[in-house]
mmCIF file of C-alpha atoms and ligand atoms in Angstrom:
data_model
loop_
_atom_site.group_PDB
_atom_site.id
_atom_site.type_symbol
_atom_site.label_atom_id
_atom_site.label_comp_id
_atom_site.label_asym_id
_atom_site.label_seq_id
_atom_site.Cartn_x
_atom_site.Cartn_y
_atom_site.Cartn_z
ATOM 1 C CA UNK A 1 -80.077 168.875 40.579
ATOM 2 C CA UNK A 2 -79.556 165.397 39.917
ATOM 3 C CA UNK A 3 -77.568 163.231 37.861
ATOM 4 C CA UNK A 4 -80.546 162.264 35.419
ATOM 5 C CA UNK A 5 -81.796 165.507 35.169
ATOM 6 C CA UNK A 6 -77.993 166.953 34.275
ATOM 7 C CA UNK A 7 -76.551 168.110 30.917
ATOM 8 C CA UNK A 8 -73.354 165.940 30.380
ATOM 9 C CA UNK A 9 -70.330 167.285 28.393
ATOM 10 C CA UNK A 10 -67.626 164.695 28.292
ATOM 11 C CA UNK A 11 -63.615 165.767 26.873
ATOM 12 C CA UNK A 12 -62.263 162.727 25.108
ATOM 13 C CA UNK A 13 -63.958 159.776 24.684
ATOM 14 C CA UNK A 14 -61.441 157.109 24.689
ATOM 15 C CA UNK A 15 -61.058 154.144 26.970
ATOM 16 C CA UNK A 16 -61.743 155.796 30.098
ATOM 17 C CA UNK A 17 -64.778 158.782 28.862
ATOM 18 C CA UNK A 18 -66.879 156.155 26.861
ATOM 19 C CA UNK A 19 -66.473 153.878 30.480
ATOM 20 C CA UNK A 20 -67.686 156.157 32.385
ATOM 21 C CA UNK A 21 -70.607 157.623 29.683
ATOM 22 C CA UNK A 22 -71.485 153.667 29.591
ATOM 23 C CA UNK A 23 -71.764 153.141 33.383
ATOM 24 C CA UNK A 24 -74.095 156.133 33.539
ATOM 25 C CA UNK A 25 -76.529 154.991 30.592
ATOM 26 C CA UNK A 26 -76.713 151.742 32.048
ATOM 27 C CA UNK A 27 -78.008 153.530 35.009
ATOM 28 C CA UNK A 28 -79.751 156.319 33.668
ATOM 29 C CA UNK A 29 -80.567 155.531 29.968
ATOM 30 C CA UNK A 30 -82.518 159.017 29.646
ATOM 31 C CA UNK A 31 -79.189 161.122 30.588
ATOM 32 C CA UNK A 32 -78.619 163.860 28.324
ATOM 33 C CA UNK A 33 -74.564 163.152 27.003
ATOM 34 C CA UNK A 34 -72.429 164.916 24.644
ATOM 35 C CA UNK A 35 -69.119 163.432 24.104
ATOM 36 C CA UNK A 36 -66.471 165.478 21.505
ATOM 37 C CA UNK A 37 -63.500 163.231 20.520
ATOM 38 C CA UNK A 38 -61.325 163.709 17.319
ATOM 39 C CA UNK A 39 -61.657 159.968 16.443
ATOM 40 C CA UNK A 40 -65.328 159.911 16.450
ATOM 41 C CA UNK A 41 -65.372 156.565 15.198
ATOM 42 C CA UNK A 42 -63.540 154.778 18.054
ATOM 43 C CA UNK A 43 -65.881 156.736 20.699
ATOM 44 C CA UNK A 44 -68.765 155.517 19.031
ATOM 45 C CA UNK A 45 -67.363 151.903 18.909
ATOM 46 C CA UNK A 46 -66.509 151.824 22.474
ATOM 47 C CA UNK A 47 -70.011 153.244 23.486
ATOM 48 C CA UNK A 48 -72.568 150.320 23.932
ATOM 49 C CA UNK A 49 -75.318 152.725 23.004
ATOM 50 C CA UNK A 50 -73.781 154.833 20.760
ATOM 51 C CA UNK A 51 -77.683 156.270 19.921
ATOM 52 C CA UNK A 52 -78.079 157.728 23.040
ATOM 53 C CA UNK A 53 -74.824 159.907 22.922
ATOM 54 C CA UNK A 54 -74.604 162.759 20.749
ATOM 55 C CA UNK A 55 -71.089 162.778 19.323
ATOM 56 C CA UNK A 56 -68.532 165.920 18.066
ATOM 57 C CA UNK A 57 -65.477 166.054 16.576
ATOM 58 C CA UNK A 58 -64.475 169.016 17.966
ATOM 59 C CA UNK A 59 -65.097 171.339 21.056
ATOM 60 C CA UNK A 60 -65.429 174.291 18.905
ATOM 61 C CA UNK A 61 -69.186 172.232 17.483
ATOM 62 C CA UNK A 62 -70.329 172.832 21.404
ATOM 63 C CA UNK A 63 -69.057 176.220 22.198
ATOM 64 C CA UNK A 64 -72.296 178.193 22.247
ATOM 65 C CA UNK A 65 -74.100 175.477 24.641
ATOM 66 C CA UNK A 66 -73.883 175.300 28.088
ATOM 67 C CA UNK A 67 -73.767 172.153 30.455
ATOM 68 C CA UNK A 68 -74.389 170.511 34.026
ATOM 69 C CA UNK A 69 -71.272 169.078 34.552
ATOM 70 C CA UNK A 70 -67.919 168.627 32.201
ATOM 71 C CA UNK A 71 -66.278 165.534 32.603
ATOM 72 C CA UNK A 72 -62.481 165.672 31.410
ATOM 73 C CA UNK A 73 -61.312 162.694 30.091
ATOM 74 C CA UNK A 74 -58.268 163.566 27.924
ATOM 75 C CA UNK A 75 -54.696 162.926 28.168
ATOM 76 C CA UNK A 76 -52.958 165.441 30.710
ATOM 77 C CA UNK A 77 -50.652 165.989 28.104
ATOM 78 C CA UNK A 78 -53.449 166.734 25.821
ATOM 79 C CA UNK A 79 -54.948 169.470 27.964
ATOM 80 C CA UNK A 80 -52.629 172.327 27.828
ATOM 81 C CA UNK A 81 -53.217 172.548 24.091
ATOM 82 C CA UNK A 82 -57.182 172.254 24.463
ATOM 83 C CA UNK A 83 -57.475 174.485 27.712
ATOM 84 C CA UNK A 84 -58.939 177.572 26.163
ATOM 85 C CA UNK A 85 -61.640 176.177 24.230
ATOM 86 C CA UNK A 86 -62.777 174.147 27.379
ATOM 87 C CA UNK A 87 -62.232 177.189 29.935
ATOM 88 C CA UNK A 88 -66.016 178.763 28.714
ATOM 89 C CA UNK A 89 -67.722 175.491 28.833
ATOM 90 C CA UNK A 90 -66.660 175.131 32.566
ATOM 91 C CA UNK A 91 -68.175 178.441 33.463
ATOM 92 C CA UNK A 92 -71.167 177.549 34.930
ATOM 93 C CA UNK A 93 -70.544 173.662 35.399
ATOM 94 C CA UNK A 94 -69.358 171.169 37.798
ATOM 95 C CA UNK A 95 -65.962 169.951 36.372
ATOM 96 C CA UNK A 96 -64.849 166.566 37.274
ATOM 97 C CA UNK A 97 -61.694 165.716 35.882
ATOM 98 C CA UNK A 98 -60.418 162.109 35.452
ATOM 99 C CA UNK A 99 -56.695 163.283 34.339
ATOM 100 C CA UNK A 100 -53.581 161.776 35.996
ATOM 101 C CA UNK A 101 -51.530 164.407 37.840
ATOM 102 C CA UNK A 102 -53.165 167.768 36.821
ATOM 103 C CA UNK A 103 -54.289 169.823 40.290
ATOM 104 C CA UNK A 104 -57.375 171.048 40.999
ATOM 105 C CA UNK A 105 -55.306 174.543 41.866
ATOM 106 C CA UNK A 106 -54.195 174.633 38.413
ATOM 107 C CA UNK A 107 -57.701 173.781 36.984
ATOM 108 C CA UNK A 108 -59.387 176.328 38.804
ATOM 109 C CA UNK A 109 -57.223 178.787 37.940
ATOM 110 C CA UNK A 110 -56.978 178.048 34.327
ATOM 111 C CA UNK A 111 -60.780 177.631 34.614
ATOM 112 C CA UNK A 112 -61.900 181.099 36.072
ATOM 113 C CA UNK A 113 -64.569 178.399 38.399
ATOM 114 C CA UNK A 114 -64.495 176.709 41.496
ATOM 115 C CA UNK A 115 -66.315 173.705 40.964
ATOM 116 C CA UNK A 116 -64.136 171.564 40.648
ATOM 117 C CA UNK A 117 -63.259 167.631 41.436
ATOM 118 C CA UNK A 118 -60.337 165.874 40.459
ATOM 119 C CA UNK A 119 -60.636 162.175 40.219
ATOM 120 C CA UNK A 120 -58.505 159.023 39.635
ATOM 121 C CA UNK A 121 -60.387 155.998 38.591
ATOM 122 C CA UNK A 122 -59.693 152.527 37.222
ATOM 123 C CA UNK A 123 -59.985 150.488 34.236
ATOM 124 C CA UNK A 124 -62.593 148.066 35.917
ATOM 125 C CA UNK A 125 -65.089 150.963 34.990
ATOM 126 C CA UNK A 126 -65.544 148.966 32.138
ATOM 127 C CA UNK A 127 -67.530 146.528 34.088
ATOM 128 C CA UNK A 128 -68.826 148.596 36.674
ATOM 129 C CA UNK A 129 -66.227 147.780 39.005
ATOM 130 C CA UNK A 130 -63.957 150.843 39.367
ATOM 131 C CA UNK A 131 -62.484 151.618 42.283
ATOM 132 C CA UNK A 132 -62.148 155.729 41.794
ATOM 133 C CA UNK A 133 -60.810 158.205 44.545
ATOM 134 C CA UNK A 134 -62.109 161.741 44.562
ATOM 135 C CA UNK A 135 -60.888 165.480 46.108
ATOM 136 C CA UNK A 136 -62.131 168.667 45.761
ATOM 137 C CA UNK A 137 -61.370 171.238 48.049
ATOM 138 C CA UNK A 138 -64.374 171.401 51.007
ATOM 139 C CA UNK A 139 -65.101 175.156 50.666
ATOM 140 C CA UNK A 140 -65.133 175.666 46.904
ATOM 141 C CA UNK A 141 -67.819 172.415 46.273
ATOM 142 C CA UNK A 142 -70.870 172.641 47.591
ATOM 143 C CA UNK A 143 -72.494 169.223 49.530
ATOM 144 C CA UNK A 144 -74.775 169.454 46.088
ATOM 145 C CA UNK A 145 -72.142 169.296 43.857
ATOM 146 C CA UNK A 146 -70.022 166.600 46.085
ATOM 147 C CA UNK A 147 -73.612 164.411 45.928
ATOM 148 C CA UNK A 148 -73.494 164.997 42.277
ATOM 149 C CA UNK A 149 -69.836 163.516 41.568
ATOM 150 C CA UNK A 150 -70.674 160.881 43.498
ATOM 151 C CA UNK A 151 -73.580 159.893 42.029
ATOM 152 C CA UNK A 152 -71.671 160.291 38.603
ATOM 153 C CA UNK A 153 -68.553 157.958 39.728
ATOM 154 C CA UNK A 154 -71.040 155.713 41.384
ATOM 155 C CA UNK A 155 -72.421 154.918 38.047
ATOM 156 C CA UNK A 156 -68.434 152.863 37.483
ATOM 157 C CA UNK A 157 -67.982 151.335 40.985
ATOM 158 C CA UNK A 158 -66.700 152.349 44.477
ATOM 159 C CA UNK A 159 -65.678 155.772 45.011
ATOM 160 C CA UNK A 160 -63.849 157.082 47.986
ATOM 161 C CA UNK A 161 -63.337 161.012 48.758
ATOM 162 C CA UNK A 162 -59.700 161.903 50.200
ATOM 163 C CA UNK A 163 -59.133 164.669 52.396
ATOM 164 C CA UNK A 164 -55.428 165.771 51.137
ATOM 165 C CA UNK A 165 -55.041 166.455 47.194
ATOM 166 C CA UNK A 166 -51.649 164.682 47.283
ATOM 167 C CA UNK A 167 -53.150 161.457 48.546
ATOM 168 C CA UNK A 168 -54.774 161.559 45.086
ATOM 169 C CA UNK A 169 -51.328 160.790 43.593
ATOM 170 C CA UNK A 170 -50.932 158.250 46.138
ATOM 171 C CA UNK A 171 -53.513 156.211 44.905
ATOM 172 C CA UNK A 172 -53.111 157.080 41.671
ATOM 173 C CA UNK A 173 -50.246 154.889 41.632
ATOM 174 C CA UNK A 174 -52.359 152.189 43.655
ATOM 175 C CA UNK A 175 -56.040 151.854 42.454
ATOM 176 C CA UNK A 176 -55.267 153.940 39.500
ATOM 177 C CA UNK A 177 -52.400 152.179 37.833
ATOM 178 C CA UNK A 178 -52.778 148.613 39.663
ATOM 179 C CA UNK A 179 -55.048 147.270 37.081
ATOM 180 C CA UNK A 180 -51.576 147.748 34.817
ATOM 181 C CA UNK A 181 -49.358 145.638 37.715
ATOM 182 C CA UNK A 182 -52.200 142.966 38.014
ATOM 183 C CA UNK A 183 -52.626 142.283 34.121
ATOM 184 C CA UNK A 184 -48.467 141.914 34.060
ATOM 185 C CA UNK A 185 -48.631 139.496 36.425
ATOM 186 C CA UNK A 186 -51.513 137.804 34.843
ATOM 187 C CA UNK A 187 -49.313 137.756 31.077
ATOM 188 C CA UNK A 188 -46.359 136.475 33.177
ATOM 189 C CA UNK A 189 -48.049 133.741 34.765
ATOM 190 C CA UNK A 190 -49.567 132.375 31.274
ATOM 191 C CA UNK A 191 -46.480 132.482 29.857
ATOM 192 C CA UNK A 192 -44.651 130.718 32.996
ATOM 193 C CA UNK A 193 -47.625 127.620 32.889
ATOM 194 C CA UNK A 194 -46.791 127.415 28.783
ATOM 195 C CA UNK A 195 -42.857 127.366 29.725
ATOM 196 C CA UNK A 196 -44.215 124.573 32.294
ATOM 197 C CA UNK A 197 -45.632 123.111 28.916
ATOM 198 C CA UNK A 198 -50.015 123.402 29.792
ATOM 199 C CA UNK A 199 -51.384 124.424 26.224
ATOM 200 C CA UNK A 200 -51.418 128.513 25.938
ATOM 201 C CA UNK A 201 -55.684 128.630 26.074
ATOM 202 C CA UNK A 202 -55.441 126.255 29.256
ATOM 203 C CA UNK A 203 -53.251 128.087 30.718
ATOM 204 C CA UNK A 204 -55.131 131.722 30.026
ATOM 205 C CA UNK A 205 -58.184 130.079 31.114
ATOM 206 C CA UNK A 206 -56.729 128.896 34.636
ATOM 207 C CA UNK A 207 -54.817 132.142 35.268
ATOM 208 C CA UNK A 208 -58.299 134.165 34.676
ATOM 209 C CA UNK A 209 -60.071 132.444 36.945
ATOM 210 C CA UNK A 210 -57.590 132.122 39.528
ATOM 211 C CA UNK A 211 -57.138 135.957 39.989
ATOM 212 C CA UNK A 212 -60.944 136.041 40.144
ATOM 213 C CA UNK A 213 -61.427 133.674 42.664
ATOM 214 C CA UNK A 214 -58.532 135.594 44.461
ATOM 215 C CA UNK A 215 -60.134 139.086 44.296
ATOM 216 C CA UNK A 216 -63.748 137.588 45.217
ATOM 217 C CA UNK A 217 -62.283 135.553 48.186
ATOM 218 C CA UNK A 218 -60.091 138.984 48.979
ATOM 219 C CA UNK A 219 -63.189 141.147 48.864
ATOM 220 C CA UNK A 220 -65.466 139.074 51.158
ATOM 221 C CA UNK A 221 -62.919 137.815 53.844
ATOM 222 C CA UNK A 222 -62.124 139.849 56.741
ATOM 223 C CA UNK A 223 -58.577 138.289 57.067
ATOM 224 C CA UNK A 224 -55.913 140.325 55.879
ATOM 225 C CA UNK A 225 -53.714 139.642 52.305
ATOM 226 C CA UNK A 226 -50.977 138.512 54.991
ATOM 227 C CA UNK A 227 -53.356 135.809 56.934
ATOM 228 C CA UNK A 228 -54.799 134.498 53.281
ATOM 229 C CA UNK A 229 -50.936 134.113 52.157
ATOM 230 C CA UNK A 230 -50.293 131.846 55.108
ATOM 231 C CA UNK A 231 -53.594 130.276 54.617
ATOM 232 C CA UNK A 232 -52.313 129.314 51.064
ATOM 233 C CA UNK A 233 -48.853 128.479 52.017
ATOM 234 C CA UNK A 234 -48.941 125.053 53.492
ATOM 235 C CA UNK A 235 -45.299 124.751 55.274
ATOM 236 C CA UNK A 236 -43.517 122.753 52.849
ATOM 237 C CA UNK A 237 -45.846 122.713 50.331
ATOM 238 C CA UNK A 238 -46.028 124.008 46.117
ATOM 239 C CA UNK A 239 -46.968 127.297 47.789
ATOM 240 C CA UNK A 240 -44.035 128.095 50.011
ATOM 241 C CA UNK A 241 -41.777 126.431 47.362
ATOM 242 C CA UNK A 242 -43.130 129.152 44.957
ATOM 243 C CA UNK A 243 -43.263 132.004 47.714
ATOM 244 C CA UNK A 244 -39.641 130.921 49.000
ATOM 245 C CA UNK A 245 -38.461 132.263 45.246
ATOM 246 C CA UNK A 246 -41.092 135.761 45.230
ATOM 247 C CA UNK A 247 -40.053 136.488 48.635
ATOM 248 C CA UNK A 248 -36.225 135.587 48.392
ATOM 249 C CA UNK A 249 -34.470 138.543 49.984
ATOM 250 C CA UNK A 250 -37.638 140.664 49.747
ATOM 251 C CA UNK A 251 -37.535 140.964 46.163
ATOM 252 C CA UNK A 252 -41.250 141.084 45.572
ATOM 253 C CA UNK A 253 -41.496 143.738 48.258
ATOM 254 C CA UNK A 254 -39.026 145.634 46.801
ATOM 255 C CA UNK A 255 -40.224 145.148 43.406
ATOM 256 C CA UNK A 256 -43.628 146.565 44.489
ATOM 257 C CA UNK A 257 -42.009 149.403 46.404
ATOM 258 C CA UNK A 258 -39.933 150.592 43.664
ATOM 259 C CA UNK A 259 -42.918 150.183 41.069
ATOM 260 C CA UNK A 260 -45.368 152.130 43.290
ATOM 261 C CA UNK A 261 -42.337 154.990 43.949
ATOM 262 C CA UNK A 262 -42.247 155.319 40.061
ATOM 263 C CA UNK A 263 -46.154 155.635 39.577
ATOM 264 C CA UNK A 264 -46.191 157.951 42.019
ATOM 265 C CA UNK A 265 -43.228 160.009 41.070
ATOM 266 C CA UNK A 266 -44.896 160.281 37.399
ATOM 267 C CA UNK A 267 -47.950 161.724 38.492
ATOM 268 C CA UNK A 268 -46.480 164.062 40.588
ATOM 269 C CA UNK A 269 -44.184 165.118 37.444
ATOM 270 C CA UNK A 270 -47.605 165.147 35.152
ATOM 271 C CA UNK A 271 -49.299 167.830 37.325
ATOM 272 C CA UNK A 272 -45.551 169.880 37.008
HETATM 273 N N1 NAP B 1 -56.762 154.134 31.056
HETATM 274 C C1 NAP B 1 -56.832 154.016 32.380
HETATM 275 O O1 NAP B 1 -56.769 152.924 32.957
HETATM 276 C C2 NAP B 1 -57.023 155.251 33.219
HETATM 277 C C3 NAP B 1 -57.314 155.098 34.567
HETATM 278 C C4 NAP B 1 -57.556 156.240 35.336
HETATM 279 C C5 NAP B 1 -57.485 157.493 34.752
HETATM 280 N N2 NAP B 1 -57.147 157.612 33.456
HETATM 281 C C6 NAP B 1 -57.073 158.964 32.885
HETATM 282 O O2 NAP B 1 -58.081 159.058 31.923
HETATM 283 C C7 NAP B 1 -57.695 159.975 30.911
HETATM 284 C C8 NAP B 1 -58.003 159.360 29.577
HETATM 285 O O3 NAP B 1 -57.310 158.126 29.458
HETATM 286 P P1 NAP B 1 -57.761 157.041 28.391
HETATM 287 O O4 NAP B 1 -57.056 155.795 28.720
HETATM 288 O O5 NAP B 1 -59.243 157.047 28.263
HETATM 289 O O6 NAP B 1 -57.114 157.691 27.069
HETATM 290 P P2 NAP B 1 -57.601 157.542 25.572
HETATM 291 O O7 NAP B 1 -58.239 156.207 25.349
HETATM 292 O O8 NAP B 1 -56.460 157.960 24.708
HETATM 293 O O9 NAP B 1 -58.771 158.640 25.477
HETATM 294 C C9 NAP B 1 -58.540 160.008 25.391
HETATM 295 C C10 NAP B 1 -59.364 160.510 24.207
HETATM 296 O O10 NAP B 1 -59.345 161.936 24.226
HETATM 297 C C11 NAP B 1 -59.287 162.352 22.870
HETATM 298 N N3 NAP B 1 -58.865 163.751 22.774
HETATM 299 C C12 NAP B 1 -57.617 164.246 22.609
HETATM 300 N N4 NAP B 1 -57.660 165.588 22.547
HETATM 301 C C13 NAP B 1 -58.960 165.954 22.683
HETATM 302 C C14 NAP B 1 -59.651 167.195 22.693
HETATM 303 N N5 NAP B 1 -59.003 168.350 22.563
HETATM 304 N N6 NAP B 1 -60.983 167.196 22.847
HETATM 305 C C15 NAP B 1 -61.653 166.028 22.980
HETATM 306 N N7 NAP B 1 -61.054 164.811 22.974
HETATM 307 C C16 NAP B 1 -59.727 164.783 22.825
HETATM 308 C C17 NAP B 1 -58.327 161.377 22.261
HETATM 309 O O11 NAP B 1 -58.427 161.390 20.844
HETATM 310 P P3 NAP B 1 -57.089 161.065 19.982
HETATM 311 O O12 NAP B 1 -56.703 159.660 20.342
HETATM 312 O O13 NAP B 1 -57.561 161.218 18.573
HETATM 313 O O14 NAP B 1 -56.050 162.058 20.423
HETATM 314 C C18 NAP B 1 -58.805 160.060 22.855
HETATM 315 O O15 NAP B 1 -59.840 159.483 22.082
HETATM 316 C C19 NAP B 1 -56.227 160.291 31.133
HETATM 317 O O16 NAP B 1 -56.113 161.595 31.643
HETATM 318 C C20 NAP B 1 -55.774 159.287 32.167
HETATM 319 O O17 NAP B 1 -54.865 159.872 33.075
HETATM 320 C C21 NAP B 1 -56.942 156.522 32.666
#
């Protein structure tokens, strides 16, 4: 079985379901999706082609069908509540869940099926450019079904498979949340060049394409993020000056340390 020739199911179609659903029509615009979400009218507007998706309110309008794969893109919090009308749609599928914490131990059992892969991707699936970590346990997937996911996940960006669940928590706090860090140090920047007194669209406009260049130069360099920090950091220079502040008494590294403990800690709590 491939991807295009799959029955889709996706649970919740919010930020991170009508990504995903978009990534894969953009790849495989005859995919057969069906996407149930309470707030049908926000799926559909975050779907780019909204014709090709058939939409549901509810999960009870899709009980009698059956699918390829079920893709579970709800709230963790959201899934206790909606476990039993999902559990018979998982029967005879491949189940790749996207939701923060939750264990695929837990989904199995709650599931009565095997197939299962728990994933952690990122909100640059909006652009094709997630980076999204997978596990499943080896002897309950078969190589078809870890092809499959894949394939799926491929359709949003990189995707790496880990070899320990609890890594997935790991980088759940990395890949998963960083997108979160990155845009807070974007805001704070734009606001720190208005303090400086550059006019607020200037300053958004520099800040943009500043962490672009950054990423792009990160992502075709060999040298490490410590050699391209030197690189930058002309001694006595803006940059050190700058640096010398960020790096006084390792408070950025401890900053980063402590945010990263917390991430991590709260997905570890959400799969509780
Ligand atoms: N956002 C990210 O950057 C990101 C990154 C990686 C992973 N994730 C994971 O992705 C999942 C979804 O996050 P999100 O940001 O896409 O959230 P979201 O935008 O709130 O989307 C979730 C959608 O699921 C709907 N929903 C709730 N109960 C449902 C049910 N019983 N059946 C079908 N749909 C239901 C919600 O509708 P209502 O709003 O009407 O309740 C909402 O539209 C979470 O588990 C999160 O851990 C998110």
């Amino acid at each position: 079985m491939t991807l295009a020739s799959s029955r889709l199911l996706f649970v919740g179609c919010g930020n991170m379901g009508a990504a995903i659903i978009n990534g894969i029509i953009a790849q495989h615009p005859k995919a057969e999706i069906v996407g149930v979400d309470p707030t049908v009218d926000r799926a559909r507007s975050l779907l780019k082609r909204p014709d090709r998706v058939m939409l549901c309110q509810s999960l009870d309008d899709v009980k009698a069908e059956r699918f390829d794969i079920v893709v579970l893109a709800i709230k963790p919090q959201m899934f206790a509540q909606a476990a039993d009308e999902i559990v018979p749609l998982t029967r005879h599928a491949l189940t790749i869940s996207i939701m923060a914490g939750l264990k695929t131990t837990a989904l199995r059992q709650k599931f009565e099926s095997d197939r299962v892969v728990r994933t952690m991707p990122n909100l640059a699936a909006e652009i094709g450019d997630a980076m999204t970590v997978c596990f499943a346990e080896p002897h309950f997937i078969s190589e078809e079904d870890r092809v499959l996911a894949t394939e799926l996940l491929e359709c949003i960006g990189n995707v790496e498979w880990l070899s320990r669940e609890a890594d997935v928590d790991k980088a759940t706090a990395i890949s998963g949340s960083g997108p979160g860090y990155v845009f807070a140090i974007a805001e704070n920047l734009i606001d720190a060049a208005v303090e400086e007194g550059l006019e607020p669209e200037v300053a958004d406009r520099l800040v943009r394409q500043m962490l672009l260049g950054s990423a792009k130069l990160f992502a075709a360099t060999r040298r490490s993020a410590t050699e391209l920090k030197v690189a930058v950091a002309s001694p006595k220079g803006t940059t050190q000056a700058g640096l010398s502040v960020l790096e006084n008494e390792n408070a950025l590294a401890r900053l980063i340390s402590q945010t990263v403990k917390a991430a991590h800690m709260r997905a570890r709590e959400l799969g509780n």
